[in-house]
CSV table of C-alpha atoms in Angstrom, one decimal:
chain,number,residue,atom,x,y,z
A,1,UNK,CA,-6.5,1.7,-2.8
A,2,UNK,CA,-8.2,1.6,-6.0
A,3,UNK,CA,-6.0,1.7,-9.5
A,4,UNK,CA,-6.1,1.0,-13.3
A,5,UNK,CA,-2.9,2.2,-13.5
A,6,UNK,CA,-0.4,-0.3,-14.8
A,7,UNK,CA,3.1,0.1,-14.8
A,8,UNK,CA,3.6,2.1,-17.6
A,9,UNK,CA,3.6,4.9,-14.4
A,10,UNK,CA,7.6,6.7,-15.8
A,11,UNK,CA,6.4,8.1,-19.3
A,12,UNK,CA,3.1,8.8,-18.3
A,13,UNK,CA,4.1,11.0,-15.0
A,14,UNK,CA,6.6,12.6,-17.5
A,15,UNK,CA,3.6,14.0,-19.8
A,16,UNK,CA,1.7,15.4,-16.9
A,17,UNK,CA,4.5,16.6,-15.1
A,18,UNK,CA,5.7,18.5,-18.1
A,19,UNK,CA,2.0,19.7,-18.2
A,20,UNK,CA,2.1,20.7,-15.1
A,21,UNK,CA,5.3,22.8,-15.0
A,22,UNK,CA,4.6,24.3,-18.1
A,23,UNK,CA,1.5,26.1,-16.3
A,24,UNK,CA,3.9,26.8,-13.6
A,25,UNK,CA,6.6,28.4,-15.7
A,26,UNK,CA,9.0,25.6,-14.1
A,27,UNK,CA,11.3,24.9,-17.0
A,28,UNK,CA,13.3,22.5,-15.5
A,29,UNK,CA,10.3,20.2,-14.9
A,30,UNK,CA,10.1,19.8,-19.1
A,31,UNK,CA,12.1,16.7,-19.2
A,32,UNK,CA,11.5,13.8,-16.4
A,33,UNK,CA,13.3,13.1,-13.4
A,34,UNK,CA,15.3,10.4,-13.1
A,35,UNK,CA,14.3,8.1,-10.4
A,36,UNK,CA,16.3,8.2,-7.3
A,37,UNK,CA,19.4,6.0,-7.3
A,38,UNK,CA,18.0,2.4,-4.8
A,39,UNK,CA,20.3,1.7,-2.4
A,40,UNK,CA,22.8,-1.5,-3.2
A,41,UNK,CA,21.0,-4.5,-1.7
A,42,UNK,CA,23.2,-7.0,0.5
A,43,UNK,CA,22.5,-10.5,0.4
A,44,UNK,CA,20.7,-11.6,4.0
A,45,UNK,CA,23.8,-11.8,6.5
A,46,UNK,CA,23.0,-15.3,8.7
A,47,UNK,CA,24.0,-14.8,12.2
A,48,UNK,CA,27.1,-16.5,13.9
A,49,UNK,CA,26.9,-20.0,14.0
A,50,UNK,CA,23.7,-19.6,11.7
A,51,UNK,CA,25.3,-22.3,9.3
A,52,UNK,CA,24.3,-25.2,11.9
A,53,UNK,CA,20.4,-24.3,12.5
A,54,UNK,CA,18.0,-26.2,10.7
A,55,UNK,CA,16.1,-23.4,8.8
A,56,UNK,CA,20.0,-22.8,6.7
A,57,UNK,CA,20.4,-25.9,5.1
A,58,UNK,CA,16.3,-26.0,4.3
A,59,UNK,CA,17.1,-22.3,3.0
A,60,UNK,CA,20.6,-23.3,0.6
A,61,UNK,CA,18.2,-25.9,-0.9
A,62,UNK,CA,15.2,-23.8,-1.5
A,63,UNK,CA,17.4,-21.3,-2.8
A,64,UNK,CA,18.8,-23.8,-5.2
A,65,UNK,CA,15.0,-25.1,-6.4
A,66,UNK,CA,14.4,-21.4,-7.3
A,67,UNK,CA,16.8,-20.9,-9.5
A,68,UNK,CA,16.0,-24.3,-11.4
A,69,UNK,CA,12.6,-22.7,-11.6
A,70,UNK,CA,14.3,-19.8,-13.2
A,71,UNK,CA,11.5,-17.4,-12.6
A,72,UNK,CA,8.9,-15.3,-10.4
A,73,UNK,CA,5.9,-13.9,-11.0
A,74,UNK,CA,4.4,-11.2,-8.7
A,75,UNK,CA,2.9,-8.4,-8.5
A,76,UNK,CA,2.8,-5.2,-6.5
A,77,UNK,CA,1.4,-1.9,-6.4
A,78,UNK,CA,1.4,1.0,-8.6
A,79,UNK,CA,5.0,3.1,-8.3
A,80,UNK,CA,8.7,3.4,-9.9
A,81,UNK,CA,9.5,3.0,-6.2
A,82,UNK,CA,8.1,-0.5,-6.3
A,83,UNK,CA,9.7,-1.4,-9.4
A,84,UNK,CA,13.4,-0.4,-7.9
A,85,UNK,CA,12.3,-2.2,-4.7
A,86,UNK,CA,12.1,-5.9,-6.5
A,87,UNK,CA,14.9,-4.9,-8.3
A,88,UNK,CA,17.0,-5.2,-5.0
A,89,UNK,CA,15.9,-8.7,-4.9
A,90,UNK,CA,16.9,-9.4,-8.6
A,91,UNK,CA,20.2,-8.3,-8.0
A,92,UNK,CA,20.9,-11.0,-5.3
A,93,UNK,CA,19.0,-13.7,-7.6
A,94,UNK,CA,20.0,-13.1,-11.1
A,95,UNK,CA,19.2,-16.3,-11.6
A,96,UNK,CA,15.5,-16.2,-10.4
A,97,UNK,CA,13.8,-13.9,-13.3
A,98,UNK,CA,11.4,-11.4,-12.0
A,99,UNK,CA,8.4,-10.5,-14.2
A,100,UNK,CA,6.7,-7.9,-12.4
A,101,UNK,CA,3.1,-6.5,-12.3
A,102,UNK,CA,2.5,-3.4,-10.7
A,103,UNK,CA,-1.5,-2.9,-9.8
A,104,UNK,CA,-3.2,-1.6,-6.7
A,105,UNK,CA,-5.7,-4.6,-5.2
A,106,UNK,CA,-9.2,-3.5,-6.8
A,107,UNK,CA,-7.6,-4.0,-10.1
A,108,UNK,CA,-5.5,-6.8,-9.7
A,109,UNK,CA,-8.4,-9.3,-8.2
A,110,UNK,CA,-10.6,-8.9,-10.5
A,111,UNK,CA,-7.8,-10.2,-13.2
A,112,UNK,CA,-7.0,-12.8,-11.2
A,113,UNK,CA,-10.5,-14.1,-10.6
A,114,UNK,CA,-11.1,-14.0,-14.6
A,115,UNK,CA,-7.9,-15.7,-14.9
A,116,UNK,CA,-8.9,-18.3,-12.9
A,117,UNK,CA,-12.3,-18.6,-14.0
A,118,UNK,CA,-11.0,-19.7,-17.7
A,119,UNK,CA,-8.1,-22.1,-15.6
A,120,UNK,CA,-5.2,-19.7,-16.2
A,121,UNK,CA,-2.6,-20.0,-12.4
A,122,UNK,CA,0.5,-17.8,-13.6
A,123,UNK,CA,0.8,-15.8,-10.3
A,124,UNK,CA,3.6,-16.9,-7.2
A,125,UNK,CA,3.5,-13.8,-4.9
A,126,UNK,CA,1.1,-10.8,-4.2
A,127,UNK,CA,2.7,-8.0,-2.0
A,128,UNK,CA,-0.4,-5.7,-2.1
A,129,UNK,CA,-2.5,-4.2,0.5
A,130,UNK,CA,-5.0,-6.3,2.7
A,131,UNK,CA,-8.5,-4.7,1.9
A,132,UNK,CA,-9.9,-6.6,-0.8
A,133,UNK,CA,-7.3,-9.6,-1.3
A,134,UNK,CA,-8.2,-11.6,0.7
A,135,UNK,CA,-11.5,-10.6,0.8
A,136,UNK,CA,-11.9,-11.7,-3.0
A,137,UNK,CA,-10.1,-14.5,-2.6
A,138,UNK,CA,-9.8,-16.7,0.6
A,139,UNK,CA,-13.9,-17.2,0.1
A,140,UNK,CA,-12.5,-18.2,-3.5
A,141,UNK,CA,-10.0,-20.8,-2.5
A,142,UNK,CA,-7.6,-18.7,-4.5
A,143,UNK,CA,-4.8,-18.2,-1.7
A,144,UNK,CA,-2.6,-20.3,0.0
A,145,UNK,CA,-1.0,-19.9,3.2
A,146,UNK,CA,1.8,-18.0,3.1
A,147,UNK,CA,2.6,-19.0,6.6
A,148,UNK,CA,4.5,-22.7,5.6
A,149,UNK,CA,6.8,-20.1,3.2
A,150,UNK,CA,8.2,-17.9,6.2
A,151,UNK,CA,11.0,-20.8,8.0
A,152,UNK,CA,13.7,-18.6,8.9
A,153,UNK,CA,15.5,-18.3,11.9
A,154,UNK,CA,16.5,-14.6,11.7
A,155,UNK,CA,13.2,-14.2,10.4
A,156,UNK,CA,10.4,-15.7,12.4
A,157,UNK,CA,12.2,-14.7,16.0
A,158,UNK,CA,9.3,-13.5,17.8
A,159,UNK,CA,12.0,-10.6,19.7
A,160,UNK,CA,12.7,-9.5,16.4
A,161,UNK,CA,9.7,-8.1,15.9
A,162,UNK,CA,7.7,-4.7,17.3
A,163,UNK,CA,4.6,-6.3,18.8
A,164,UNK,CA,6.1,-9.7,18.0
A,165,UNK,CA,6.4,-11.9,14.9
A,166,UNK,CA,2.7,-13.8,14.8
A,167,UNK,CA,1.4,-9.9,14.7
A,168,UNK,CA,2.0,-9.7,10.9
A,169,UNK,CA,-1.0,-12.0,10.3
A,170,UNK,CA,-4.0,-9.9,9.2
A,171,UNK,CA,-6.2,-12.3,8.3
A,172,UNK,CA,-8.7,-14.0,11.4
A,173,UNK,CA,-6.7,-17.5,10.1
A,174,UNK,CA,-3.3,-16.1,10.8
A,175,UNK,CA,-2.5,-17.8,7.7
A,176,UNK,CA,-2.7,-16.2,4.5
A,177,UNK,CA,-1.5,-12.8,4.8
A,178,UNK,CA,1.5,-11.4,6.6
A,179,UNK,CA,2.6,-7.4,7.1
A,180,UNK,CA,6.3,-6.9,8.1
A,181,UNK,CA,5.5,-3.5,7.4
A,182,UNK,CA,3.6,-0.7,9.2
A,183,UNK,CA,2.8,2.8,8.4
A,184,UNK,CA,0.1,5.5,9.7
A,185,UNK,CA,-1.9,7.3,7.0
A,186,UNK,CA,-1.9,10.3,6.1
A,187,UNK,CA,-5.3,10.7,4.2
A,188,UNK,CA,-6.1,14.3,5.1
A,189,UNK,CA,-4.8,16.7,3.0
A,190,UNK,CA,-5.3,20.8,2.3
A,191,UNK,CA,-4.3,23.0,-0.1
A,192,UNK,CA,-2.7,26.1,1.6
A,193,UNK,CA,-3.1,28.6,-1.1
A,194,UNK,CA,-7.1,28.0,-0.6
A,195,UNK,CA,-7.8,26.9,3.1
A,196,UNK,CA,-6.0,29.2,5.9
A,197,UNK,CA,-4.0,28.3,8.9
A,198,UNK,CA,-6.3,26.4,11.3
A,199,UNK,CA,-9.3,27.0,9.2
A,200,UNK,CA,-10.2,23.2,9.5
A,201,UNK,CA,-9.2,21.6,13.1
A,202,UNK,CA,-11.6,18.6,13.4
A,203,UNK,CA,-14.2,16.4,11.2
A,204,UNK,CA,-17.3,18.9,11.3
A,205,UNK,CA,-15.3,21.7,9.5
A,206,UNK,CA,-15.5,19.6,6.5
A,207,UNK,CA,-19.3,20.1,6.4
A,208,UNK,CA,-19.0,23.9,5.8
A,209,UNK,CA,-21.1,25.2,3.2
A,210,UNK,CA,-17.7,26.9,1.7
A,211,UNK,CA,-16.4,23.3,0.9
A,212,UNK,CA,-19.2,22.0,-1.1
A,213,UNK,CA,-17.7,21.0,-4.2
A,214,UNK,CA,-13.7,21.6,-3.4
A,215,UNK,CA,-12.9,18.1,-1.9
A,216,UNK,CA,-11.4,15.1,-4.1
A,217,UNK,CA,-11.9,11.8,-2.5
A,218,UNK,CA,-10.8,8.1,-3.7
A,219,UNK,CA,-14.1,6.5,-3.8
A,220,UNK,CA,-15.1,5.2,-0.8
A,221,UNK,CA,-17.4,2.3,-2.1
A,222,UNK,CA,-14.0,0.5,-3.7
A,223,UNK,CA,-11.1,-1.3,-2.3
A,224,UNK,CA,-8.6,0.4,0.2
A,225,UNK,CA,-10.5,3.8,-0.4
A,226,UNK,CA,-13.2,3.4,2.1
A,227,UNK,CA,-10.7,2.8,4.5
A,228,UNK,CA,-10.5,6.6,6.0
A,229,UNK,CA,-13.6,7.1,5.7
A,230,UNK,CA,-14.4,3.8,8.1
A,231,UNK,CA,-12.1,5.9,10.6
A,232,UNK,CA,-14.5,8.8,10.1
A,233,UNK,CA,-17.9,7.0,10.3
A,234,UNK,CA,-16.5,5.2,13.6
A,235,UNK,CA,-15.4,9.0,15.0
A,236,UNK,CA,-18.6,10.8,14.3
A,237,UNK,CA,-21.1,8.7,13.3
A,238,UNK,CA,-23.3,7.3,10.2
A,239,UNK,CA,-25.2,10.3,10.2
A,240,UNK,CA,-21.9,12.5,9.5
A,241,UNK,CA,-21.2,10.5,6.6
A,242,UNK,CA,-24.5,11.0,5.1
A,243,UNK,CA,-24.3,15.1,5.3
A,244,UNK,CA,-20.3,15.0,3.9
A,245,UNK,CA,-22.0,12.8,0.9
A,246,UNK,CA,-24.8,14.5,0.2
A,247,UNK,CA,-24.3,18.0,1.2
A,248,UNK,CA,-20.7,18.7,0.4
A,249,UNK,CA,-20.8,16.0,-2.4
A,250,UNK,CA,-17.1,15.9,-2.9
A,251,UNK,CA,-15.7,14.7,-6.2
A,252,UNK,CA,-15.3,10.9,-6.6
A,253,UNK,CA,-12.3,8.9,-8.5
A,254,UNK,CA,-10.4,5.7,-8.6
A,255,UNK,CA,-7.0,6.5,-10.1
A,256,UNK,CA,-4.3,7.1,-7.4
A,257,UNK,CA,-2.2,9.3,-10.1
A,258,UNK,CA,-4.9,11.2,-11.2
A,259,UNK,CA,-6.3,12.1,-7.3
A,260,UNK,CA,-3.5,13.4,-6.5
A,261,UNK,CA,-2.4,15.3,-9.5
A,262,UNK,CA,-6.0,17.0,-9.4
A,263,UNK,CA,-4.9,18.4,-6.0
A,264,UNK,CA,-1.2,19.1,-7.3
A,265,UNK,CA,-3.0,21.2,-9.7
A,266,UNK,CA,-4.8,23.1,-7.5
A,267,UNK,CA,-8.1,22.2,-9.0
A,268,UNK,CA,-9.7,21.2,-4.9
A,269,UNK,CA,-9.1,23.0,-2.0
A,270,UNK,CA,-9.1,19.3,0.5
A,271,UNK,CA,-8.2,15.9,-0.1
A,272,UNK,CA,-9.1,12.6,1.3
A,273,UNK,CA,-6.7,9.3,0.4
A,274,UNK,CA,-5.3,12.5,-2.3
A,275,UNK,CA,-2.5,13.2,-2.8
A,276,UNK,CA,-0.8,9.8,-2.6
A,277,UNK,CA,2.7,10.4,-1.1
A,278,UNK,CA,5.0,8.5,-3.7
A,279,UNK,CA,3.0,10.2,-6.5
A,280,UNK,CA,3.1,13.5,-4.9
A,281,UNK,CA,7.2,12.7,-4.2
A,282,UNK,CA,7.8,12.4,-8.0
A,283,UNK,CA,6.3,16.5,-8.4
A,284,UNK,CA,8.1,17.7,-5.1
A,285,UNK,CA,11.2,16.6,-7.5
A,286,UNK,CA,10.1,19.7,-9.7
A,287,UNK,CA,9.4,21.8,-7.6
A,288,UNK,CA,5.5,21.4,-7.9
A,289,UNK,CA,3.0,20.8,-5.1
A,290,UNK,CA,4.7,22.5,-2.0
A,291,UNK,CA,1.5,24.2,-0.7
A,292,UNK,CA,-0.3,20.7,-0.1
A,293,UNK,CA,-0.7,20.3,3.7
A,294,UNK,CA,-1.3,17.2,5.6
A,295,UNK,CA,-3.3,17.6,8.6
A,296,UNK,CA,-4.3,14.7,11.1
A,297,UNK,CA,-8.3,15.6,12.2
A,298,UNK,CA,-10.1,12.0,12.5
A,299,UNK,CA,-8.7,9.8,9.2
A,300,UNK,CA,-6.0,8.2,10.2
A,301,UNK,CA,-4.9,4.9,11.1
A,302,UNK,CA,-2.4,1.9,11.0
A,303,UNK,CA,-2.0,-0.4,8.0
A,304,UNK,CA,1.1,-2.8,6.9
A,305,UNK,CA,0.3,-0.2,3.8
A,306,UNK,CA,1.1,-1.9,0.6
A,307,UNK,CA,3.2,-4.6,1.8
A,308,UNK,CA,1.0,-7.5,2.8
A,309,UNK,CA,2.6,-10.8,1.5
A,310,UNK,CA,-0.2,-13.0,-0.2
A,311,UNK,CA,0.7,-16.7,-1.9
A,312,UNK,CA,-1.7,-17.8,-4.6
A,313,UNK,CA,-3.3,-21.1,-4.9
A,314,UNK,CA,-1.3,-23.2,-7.6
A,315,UNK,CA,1.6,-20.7,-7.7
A,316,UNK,CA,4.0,-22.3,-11.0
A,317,UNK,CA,7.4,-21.3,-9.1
A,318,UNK,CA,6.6,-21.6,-5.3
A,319,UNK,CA,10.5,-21.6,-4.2
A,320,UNK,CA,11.0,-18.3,-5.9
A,321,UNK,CA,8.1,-17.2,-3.7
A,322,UNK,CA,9.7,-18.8,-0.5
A,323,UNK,CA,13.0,-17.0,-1.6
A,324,UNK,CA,11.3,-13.8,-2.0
A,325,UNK,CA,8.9,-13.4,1.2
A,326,UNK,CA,11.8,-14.5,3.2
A,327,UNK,CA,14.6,-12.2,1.6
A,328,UNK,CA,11.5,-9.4,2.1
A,329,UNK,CA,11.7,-9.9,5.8
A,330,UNK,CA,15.1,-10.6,6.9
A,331,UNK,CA,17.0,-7.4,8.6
A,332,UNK,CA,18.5,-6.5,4.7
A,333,UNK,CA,15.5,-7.3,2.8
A,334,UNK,CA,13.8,-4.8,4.9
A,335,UNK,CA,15.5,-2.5,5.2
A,336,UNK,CA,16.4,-2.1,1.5
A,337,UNK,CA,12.7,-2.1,1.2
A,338,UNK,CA,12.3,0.8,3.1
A,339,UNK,CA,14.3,2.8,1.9
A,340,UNK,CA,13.4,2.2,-1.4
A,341,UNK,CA,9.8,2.5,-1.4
A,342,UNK,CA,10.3,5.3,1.9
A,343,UNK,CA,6.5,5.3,2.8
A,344,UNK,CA,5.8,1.9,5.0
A,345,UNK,CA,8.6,1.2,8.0
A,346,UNK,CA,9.7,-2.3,8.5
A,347,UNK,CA,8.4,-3.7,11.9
A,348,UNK,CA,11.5,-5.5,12.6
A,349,UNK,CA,13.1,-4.0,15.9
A,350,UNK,CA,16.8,-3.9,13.7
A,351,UNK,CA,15.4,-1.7,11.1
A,352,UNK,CA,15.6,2.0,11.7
A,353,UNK,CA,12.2,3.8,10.6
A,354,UNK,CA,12.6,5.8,7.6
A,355,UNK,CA,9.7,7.1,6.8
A,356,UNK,CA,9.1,9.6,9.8
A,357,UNK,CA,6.4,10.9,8.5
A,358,UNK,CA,4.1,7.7,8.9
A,359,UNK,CA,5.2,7.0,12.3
A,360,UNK,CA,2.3,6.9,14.4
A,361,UNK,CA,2.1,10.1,16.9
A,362,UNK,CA,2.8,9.7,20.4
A,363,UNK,CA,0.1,9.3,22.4
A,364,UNK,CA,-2.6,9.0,19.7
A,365,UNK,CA,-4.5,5.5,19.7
A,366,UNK,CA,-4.7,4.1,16.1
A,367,UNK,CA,-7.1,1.8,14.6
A,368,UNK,CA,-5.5,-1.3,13.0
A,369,UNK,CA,-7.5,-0.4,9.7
A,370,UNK,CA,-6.8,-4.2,7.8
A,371,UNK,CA,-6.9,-6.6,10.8
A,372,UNK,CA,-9.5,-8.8,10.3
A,373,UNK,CA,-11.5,-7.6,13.2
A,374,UNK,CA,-12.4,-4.7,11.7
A,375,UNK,CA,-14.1,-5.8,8.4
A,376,UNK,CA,-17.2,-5.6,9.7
A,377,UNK,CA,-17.0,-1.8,10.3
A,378,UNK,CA,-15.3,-1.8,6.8
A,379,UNK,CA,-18.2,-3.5,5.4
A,380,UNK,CA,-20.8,-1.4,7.3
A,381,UNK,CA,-18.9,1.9,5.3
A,382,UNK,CA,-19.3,0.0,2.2
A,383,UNK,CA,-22.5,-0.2,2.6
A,384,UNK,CA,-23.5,3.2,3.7
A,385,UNK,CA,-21.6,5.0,1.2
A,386,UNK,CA,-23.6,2.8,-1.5
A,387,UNK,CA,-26.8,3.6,0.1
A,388,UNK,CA,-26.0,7.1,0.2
A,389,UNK,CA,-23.9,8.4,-2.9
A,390,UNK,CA,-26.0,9.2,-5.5
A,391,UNK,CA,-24.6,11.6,-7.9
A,392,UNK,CA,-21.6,9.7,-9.5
């Protein structure tokens, strides 16, 4: 997904909530909500007899180099959520100093390509989405593989896993990128008080005259935001991506906050990749946004969302990133993970699924939208919406 949003994400959701309440009448919403309390984390529980494998004296010792390194720095994406989420971990490792980024992936590699350019390697750990991480940067030599980081025992037991461990790796490598996370989409989204019941059931009622100018999409020529509309494109064709382009021309943007708060405020009658659920969590809190719908019609897919695990080249504190990508996908990690963050469900068999609303429907066949097999329809998207988006 594509972002500038950095993490000053509390005081500025505050102003626009307030905004938004205030042309509501929803007086409560004039002072901000407090973030939901995390759960308390619980230190990673090693399984009987766990004190005699291998991986727990390599992991006391790794643990012990981290906190002589004192600190890690890593970023995530956009979100209080994500900010409470690393905070579990800083709780168990006081002594392992957390400074904390949060940017979405078009955003951050960029930065880290400039940074690099001028010889600058602050970074140990990227927990971001796959789309253009490692796109960026693998050609660039700028990641490591994270695989040599992940040595646990109650971590890399291929029956812990759905679909086994070694399915985490994204990348065509299976090396540098690892999802113990996996959530279906939800991109579609309508706007009750302006499209009826049943009004719009598959992909060509989007190209009805009537919605020309009342659909919001993230832009589909940027990171993470062409991914729904590669879903599309593969369902009903190139030629159906031209006419919803240049017929319908729906509105184009790049801030997840501002997508979605565009259709919170009633201002498009559809969204694609808009809202974004954790933004659109934070107005649910005030009451604001119950009439947006999502409906599954031909966008939708799998992803290990947000929560790819990416380890750059020349990271300063690489045992706080072992300590971290481990913690992240033991049973506790996890599961204090999800619950946190509630929109990606740990993979791990031992984990119960809280986020019920990205589990994928029974039945329906999902594409894996960031393995690396499917880049080159990613790529062929890319293209096409270049070629045919002309007005922004």
């Amino acid at each position: 997904m594509d972002n500038l949003t950095d993490t000053n994400v509390n005081r500025r959701a505050f102003v626009r909530v307030a905004g938004l309440a205030s042309a509501a009448g929803v007086a409560a919403a004039c002072a901000p909500a407090a973030a939901p309390a995390a759960p308390a984390p619980s230190a990673p529980a090693p399984a009987a007899g766990a004190q005699q494998e291998p991986w727990r004296k390599k992991w006391d010792e790794t643990v012990a180099a981290a906190n002589k390194e004192g600190s890690l720095v890593m970023a995530t994406t956009v979100g209080t959520v994500y900010k409470n989420a690393v905070e579990g971990f800083q709780q168990l490792y006081p002594n392992i100093k957390v400074d904390l980024t949060t940017l979405n992936a078009s955003a951050l590699t960029p930065r880290i390509q400039t940074e690099r350019n001028a010889g600058v390697y602050n970074w140990d750990l990227f927990i971001s989405t796959f789309g253009s991480v490692p796109r960026a940067l693998i050609p660039a030599k700028g990641l490591d593989p994270v695989r040599p980081l992940i040595f646990r025992g109650d971590v890399i037991d291929d029956n812990l896993w759905n679909g086994g461990f070694e399915a985490g790796f994204l990348d065509a490598e299976k090396q540098f990128s690892y999802a113990g996370f996996s959530s279906r989409s939800r991109s579609f989204w309508v706007n009750t008080e302006q499209v009826a019941e049943g009004e719009i059931k598959t992909l060509q009622d989007l190209l009805n005259p009537k919605w020309k100018g009342k659909m919001i999409t993230l832009d589909p020529r940027v990171a993470g935001s062409y991914w729904p509309w590669t879903i599309a494109r593969l369902a009903a064709g190139d030629d159906y991506i031209r006419r919803i382009f240049t017929e319908q021309q729906p509105t184009l943007i790049r801030d997840l906050r501002q997508a979605s708060e565009e259709m919170i405020r009633g201002k498009y009658a559809i969204g694609v990749s808009a809202p974004v659920e954790f933004v659109l969590e934070e107005f649910l809190q005030q009451g604001i946004g119950k009439q947006l719908k999502f409906i599954e019609i031909g966008f939708e897919y799998v992803s290990g969302s947000n929560e790819v695990a990416f380890y750059p080249n020349r990271a300063p504190h690489p045992n706080a990133a072992t300590v971290f990508v481990n913690w992240l996908l033991t049973k506790e990690g996890s599961e204090f993970w999800s619950k946190t963050v509630a929109s990606p469900n740990s993979r791990r068999k031992d984990v119960p699924a809280y986020a019920k609303n990205n589990i994928p429907t029974p039945g329906q066949k999902y594409v894996q939208i960031d393995a690396a097999g499917t880049q080159d329809d990613v790529d062929k998207t890319i293209a096409l919406c270049k070629e045919v988006i002309k007005y922004a």
